[in-house]
PDB file of C-alpha atoms in Angstrom:
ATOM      1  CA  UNK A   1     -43.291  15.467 -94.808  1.00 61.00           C
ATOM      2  CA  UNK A   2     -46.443  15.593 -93.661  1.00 66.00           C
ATOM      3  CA  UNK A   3     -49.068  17.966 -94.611  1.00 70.00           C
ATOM      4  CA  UNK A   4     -49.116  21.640 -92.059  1.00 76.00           C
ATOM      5  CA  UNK A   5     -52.346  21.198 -91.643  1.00 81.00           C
ATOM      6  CA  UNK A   6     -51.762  17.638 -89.563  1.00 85.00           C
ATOM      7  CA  UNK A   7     -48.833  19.154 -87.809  1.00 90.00           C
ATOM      8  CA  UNK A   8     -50.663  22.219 -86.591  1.00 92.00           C
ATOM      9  CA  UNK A   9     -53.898  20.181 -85.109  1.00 91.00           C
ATOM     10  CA  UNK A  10     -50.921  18.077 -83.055  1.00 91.00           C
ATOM     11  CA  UNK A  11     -48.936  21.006 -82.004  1.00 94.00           C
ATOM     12  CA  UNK A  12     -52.455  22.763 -80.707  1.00 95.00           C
ATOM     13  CA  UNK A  13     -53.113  19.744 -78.928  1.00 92.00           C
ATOM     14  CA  UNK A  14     -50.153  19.073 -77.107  1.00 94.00           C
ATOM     15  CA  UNK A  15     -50.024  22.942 -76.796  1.00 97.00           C
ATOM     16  CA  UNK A  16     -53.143  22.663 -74.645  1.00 96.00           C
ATOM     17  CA  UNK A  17     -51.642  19.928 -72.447  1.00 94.00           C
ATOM     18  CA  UNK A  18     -47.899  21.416 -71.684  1.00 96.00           C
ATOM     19  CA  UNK A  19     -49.000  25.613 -71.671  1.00 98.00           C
ATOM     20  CA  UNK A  20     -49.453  25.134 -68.091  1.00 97.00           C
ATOM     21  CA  UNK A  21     -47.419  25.717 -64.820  1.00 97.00           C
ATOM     22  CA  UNK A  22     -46.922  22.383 -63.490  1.00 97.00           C
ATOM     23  CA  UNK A  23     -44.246  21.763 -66.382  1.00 97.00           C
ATOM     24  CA  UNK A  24     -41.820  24.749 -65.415  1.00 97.00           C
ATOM     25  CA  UNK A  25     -40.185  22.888 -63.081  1.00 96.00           C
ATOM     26  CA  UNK A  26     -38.459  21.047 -66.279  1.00 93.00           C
ATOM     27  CA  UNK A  27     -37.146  24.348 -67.741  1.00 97.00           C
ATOM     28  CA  UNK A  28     -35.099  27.334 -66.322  1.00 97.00           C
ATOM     29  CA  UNK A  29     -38.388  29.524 -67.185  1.00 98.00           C
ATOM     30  CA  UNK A  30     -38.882  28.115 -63.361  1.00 98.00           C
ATOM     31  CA  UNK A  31     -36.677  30.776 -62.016  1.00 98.00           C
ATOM     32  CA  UNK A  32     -38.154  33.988 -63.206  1.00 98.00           C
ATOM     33  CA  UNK A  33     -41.718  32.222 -62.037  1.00 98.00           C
ATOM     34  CA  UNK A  34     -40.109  31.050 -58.639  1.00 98.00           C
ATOM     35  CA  UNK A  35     -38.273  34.469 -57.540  1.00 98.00           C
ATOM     36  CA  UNK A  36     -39.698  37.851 -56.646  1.00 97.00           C
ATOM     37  CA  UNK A  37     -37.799  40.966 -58.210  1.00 97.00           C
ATOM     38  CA  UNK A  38     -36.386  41.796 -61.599  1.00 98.00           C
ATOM     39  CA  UNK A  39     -37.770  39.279 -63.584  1.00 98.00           C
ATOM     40  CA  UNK A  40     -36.179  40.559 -66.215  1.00 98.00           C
ATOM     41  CA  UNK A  41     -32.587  40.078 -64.982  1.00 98.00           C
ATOM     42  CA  UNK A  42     -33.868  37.039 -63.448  1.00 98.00           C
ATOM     43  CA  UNK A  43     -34.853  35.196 -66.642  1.00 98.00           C
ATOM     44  CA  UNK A  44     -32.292  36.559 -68.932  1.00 98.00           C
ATOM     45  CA  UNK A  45     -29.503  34.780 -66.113  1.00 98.00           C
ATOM     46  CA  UNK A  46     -31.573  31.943 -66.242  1.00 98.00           C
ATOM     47  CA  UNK A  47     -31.227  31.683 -69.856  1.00 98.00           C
ATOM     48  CA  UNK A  48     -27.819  32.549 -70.628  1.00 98.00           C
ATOM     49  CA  UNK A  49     -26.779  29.906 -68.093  1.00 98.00           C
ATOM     50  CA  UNK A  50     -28.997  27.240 -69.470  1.00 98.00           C
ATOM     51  CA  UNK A  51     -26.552  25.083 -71.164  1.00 97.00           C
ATOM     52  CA  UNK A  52     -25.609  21.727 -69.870  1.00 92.00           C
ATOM     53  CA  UNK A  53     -27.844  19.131 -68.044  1.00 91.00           C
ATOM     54  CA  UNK A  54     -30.952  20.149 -66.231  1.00 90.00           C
ATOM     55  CA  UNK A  55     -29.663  19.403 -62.927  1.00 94.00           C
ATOM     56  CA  UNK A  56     -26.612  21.290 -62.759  1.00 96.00           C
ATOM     57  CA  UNK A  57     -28.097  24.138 -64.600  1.00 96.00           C
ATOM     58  CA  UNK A  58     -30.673  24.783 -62.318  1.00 96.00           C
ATOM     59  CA  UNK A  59     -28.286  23.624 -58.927  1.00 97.00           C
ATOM     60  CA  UNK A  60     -26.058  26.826 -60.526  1.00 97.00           C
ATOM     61  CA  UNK A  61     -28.721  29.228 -60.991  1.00 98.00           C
ATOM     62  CA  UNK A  62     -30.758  28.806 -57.957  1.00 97.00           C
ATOM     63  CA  UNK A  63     -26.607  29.353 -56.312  1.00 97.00           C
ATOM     64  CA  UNK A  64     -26.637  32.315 -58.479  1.00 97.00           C
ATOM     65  CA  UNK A  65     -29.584  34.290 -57.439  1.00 97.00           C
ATOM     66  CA  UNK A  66     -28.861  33.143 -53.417  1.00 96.00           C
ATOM     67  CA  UNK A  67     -26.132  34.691 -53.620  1.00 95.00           C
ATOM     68  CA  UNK A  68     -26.264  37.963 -56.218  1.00 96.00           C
ATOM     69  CA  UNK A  69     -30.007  38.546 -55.696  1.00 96.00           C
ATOM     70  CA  UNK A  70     -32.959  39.344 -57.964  1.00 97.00           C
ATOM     71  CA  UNK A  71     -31.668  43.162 -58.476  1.00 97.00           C
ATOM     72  CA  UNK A  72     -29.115  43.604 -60.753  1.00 97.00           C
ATOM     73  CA  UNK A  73     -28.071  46.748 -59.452  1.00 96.00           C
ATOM     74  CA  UNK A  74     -27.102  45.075 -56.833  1.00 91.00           C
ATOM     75  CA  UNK A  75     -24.994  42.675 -57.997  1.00 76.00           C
ATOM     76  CA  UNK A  76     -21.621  43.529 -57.944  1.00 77.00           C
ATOM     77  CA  UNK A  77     -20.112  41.576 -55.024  1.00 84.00           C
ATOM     78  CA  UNK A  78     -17.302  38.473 -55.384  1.00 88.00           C
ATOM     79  CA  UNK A  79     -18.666  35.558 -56.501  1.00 83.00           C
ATOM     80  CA  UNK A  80     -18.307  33.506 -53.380  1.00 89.00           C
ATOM     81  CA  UNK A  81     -16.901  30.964 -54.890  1.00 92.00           C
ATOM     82  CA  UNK A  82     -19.363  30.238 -57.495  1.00 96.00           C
ATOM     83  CA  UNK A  83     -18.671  29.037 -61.008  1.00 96.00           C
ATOM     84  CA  UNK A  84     -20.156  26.880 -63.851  1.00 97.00           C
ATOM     85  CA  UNK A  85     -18.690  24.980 -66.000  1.00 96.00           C
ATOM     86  CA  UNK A  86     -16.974  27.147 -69.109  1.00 97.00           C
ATOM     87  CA  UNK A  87     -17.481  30.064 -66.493  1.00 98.00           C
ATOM     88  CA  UNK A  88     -14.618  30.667 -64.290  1.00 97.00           C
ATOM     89  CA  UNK A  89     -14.975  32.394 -60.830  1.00 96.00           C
ATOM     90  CA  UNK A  90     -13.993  35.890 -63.201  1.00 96.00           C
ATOM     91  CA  UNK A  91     -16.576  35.524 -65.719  1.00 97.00           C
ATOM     92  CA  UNK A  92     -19.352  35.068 -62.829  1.00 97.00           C
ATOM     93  CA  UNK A  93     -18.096  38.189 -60.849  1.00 96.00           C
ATOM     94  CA  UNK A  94     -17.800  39.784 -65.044  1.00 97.00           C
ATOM     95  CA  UNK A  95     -21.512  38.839 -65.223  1.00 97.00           C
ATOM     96  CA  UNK A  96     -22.606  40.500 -62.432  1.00 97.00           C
ATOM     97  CA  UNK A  97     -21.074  43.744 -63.035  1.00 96.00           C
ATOM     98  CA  UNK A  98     -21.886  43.680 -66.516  1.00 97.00           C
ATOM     99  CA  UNK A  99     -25.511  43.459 -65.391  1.00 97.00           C
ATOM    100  CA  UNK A 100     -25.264  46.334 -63.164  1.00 96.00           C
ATOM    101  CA  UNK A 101     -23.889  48.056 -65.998  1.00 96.00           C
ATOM    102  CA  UNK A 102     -26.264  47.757 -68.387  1.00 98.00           C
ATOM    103  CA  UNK A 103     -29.153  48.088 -65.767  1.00 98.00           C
ATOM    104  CA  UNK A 104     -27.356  51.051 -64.566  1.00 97.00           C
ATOM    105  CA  UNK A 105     -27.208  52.993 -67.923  1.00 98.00           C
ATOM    106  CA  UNK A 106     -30.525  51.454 -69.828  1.00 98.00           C
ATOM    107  CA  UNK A 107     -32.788  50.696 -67.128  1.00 98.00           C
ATOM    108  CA  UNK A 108     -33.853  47.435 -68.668  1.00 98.00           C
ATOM    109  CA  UNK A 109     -32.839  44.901 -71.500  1.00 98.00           C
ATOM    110  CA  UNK A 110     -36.024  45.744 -73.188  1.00 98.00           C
ATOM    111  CA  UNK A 111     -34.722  49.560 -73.133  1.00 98.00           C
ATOM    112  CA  UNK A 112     -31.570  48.605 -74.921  1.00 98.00           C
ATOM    113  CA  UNK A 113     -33.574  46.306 -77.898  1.00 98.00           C
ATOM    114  CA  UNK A 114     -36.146  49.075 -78.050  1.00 98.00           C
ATOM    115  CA  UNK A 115     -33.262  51.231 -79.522  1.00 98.00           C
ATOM    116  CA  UNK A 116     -33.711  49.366 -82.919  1.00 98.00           C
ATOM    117  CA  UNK A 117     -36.917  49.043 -85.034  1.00 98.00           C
ATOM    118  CA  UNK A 118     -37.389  45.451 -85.506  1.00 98.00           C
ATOM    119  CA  UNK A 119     -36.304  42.777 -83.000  1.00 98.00           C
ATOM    120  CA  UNK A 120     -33.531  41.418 -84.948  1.00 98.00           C
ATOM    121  CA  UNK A 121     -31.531  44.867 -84.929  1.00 98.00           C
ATOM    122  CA  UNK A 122     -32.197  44.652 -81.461  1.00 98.00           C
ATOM    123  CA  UNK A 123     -30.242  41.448 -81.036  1.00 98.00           C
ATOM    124  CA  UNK A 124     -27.193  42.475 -83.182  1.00 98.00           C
ATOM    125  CA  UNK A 125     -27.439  46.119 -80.953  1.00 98.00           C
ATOM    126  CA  UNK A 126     -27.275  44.244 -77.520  1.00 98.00           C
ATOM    127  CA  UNK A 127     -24.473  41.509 -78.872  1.00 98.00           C
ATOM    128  CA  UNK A 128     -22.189  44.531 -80.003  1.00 98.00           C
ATOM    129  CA  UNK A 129     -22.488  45.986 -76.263  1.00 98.00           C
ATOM    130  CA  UNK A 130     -22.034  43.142 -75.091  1.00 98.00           C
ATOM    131  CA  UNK A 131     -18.699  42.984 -76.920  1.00 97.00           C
ATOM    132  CA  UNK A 132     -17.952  46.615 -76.263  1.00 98.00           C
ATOM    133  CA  UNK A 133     -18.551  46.168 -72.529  1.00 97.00           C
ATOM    134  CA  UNK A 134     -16.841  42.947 -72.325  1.00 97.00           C
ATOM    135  CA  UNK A 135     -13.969  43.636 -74.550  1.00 97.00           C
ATOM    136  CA  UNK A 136     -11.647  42.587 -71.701  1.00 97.00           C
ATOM    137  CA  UNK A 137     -13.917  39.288 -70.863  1.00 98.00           C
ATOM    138  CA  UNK A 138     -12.440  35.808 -71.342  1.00 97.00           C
ATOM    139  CA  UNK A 139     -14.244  33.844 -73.535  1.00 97.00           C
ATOM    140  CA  UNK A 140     -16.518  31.888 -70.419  1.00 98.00           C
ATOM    141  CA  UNK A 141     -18.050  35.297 -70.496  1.00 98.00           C
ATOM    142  CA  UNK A 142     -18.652  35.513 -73.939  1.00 98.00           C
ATOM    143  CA  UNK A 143     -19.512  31.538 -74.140  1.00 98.00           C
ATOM    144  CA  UNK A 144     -23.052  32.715 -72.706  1.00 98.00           C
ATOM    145  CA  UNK A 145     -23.679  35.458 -75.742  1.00 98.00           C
ATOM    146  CA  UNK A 146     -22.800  34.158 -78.891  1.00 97.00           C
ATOM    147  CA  UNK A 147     -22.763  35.838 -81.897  1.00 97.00           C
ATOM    148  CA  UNK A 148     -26.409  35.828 -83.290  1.00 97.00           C
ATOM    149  CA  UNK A 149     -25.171  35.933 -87.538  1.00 97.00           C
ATOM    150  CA  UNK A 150     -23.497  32.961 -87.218  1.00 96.00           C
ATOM    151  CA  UNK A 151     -25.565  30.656 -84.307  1.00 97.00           C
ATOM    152  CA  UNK A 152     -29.010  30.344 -83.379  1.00 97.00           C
ATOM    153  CA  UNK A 153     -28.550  32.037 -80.221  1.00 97.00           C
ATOM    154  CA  UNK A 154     -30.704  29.682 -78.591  1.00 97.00           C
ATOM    155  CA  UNK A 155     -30.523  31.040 -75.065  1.00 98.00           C
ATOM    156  CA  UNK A 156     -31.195  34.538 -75.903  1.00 98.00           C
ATOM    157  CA  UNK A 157     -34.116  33.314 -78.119  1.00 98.00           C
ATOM    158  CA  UNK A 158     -35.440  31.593 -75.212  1.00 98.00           C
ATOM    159  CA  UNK A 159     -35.386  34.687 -72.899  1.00 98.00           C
ATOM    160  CA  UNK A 160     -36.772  37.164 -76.160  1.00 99.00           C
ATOM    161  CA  UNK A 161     -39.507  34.306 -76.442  1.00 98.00           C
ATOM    162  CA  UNK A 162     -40.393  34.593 -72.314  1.00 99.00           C
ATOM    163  CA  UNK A 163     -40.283  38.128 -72.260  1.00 99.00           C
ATOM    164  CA  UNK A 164     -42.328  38.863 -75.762  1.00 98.00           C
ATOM    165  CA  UNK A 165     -45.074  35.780 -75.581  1.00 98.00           C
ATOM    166  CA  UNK A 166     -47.986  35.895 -73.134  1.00 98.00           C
ATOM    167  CA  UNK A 167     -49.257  32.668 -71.863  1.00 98.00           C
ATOM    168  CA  UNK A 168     -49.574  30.683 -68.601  1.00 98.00           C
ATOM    169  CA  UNK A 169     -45.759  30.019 -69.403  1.00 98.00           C
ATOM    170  CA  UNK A 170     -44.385  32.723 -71.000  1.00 98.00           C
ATOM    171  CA  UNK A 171     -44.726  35.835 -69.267  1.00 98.00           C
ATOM    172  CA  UNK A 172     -45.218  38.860 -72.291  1.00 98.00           C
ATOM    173  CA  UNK A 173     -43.738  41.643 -70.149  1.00 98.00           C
ATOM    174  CA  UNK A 174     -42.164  43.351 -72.919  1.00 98.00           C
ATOM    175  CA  UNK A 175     -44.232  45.958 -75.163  1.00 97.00           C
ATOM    176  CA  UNK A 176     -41.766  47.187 -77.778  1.00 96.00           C
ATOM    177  CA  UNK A 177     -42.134  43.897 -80.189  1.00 98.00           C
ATOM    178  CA  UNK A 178     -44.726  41.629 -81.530  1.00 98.00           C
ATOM    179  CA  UNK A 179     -44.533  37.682 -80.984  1.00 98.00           C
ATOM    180  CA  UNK A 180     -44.288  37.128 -84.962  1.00 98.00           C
ATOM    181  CA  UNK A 181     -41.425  38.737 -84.493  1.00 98.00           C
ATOM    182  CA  UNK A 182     -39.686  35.706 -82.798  1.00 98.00           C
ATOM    183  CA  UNK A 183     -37.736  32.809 -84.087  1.00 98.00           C
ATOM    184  CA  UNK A 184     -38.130  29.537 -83.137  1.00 98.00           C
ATOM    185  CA  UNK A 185     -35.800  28.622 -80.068  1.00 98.00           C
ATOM    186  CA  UNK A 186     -33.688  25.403 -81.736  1.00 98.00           C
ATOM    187  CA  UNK A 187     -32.518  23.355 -78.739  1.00 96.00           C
ATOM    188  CA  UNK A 188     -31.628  19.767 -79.322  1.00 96.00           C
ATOM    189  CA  UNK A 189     -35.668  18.758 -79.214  1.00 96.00           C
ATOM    190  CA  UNK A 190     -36.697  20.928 -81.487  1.00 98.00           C
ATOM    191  CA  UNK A 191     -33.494  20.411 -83.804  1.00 98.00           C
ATOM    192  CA  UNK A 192     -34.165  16.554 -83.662  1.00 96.00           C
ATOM    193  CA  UNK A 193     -38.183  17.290 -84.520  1.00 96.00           C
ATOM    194  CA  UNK A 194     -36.837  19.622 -87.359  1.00 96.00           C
ATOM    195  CA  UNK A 195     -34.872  17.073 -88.836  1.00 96.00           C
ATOM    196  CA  UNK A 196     -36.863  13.774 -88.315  1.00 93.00           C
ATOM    197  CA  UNK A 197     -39.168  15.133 -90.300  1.00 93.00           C
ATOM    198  CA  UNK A 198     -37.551  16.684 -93.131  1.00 94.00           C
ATOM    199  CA  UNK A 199     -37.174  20.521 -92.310  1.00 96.00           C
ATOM    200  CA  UNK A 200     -33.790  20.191 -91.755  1.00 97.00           C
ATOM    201  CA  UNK A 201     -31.263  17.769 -93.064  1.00 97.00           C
ATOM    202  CA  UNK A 202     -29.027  17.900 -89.970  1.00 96.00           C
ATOM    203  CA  UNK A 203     -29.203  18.682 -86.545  1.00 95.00           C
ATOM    204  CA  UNK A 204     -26.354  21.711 -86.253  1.00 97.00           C
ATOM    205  CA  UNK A 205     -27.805  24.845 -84.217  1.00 96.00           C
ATOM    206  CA  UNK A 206     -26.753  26.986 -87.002  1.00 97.00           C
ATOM    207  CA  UNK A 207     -27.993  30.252 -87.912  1.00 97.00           C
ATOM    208  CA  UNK A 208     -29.247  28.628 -91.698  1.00 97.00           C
ATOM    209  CA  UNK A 209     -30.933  26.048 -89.670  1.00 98.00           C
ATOM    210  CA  UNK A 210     -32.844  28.586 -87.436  1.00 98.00           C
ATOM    211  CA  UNK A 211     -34.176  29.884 -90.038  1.00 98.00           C
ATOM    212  CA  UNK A 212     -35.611  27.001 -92.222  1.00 98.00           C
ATOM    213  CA  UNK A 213     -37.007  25.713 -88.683  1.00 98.00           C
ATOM    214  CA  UNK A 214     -38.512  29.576 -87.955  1.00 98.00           C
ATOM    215  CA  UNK A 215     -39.643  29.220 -91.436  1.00 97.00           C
ATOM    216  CA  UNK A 216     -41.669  25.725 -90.937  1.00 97.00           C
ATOM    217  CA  UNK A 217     -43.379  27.181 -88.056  1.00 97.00           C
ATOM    218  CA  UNK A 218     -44.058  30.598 -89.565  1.00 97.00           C
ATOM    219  CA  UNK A 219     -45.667  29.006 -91.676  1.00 94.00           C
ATOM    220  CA  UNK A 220     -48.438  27.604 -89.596  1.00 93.00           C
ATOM    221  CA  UNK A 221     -48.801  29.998 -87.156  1.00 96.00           C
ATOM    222  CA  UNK A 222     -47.901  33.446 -88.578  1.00 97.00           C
ATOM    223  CA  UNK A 223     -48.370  35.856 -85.709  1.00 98.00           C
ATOM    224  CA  UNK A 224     -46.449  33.956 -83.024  1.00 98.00           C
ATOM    225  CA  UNK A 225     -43.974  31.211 -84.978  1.00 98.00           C
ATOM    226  CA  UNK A 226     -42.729  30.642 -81.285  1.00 98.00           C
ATOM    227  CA  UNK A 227     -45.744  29.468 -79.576  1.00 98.00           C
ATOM    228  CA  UNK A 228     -44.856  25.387 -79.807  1.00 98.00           C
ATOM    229  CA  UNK A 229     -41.596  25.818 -78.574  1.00 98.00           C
ATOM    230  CA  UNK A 230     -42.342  25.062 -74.830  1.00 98.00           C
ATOM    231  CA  UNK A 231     -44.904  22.361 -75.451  1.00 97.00           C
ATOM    232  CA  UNK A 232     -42.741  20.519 -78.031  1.00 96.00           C
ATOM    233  CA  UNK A 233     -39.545  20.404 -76.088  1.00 97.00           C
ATOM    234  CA  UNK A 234     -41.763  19.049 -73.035  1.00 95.00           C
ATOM    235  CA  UNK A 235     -42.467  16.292 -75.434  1.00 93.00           C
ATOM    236  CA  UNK A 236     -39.263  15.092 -75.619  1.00 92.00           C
ATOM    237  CA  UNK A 237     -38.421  15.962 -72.241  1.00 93.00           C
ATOM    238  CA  UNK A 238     -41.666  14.567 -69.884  1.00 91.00           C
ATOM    239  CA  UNK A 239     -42.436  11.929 -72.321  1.00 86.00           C
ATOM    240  CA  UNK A 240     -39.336  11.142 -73.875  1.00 87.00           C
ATOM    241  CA  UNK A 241     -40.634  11.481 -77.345  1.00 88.00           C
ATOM    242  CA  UNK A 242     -38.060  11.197 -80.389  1.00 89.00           C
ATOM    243  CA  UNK A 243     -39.967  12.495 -83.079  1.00 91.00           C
ATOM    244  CA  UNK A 244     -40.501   9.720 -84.590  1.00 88.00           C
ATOM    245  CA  UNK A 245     -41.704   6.008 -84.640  1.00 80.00           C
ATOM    246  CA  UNK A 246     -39.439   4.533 -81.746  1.00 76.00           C
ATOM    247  CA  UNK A 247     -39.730   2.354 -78.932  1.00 71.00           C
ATOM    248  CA  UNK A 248     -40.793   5.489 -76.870  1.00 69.00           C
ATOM    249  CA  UNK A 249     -44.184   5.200 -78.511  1.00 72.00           C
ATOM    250  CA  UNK A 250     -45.198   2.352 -76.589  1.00 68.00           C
ATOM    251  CA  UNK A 251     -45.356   4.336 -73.121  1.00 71.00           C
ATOM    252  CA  UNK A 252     -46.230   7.777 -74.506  1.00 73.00           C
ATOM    253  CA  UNK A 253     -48.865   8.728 -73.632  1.00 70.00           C
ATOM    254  CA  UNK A 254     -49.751  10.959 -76.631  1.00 76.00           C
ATOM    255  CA  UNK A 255     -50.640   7.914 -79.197  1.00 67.00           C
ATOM    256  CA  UNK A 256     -53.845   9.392 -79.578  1.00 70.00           C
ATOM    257  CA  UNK A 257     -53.609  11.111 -82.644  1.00 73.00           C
ATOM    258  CA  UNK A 258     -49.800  11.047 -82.851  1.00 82.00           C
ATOM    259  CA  UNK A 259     -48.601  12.455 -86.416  1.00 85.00           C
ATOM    260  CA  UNK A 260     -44.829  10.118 -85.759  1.00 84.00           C
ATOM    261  CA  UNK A 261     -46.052   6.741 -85.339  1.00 73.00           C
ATOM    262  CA  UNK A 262     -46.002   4.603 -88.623  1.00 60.00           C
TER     263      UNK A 262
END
């Protein structure tokens, strides 16, 4: 493994390149940017639903907010139809109302996190309403909230790191918690990064794995461990980098001072 201090003059630079607008269009952060209203409700829907490939998820979400809206206290209605893939026709009309719920009697996610001291309490507090809420959900509901001791929780990581972060992507709205607080968001790119370079020795989304990789970039950034999540993914993503020496490298256009080619 390379040495953190090489890593970290990388990640700022390609930091500098992807913290910018014009690459939301490639994540479901796009939705709480794109809609006026809750943005709250709007990202955490975006999130939860952000499994799958890239075109479906965000065909499904934009049909989402069409047709529930961008107030969540509003959103009991039938579904019209709508589902998504592990998510029935039921668990879309569940989510809804389970949103109005929780807006209804909290006021806000952040309200219902804020109830706990540190921002992991705050996770296991919202998971076990979740459960209590939803204790007559089918699992397609439950699919979109798993349980945070065992998984990485990658989607609700995602929406914590929007909501807590403040940069031209992520929007810092919350107050309650600090952005050292966050984890490191371990989707496939940054489980493939983790492991092609020896933080990791396999690429499971695994609650032990989330934590070595939050550890590695704890490490070198201290006070916000999340920050390269957005700007490493869009590596892989815009410029189909593997994390590694590959044929990729050959139309990259980071080879500049690239820390995977041999």
């Amino acid at each position: 493994m390379r040495s953190e201090p090489i890593y970290k003059t990388f990640l700022e630079n390609i930091y500098q390149k992807y913290n910018s607008i014009e690459y939301i269009d490639t994540d479901p952060v796009f939705f709480p940017h794109a809609y006026e209203g809750n943005t709250e409700y709007v990202a955490l829907t975006a999130a939860v639903f952000a499994y799958g490939n890239v075109k479906a998820i965000k065909g499904f979400i934009r049909s989402y907010l069409d047709h529930y809206g961008t107030d969540p206290l509003a959103a009991a209605k039938p579904s019209g139809g709508l589902y998504y893939r592990f998510q029935k026709k039921h668990d879309i009309e569940y989510y809804a109302e389970l949103m109005r719920r929780l807006y209804g009697e909290y006021g806000s996610i952040e309200n219902i996190f804020s109830r706990r001291d540190t921002l992991e309490e705050g996770i296991l507090l919202f998971h076990g309403l979740i459960k209590e809420y939803a204790a007559d959900a089918d699992t397609g509901l439950h699919f979109l909230f798993p349980n945070p001791v065992t998984s990485g929780s990658k989607r609700l990581r995602m929406f914590l790191r929007w909501m807590i972060r403040k940069d031209n992507v992520d929007f810092g709205i919350w107050s309650k918690f600090s952005p050292s607080e966050l984890m490191m968001i371990i989707d496939t790119h940054i489980l493939r990064f983790a492991k092609n370079n020896g933080v990791i020795t396999n690429d499971s989304a695994t609650r032990a794995n989330l934590e070595k990789v939050s550890s590695f970039f704890r490490s070198m950034n201290p006070d916000d461990p999340a920050k390269y999540d957005f700007a490493l993914t869009r590596l892989g993503i815009v410029s189909g980098c593997k994390y590694m020496s590959s044929i990729s490298c050959g139309t990259c256009g980071h080879n500049e001072g690239c820390i995977f080619r041999d």
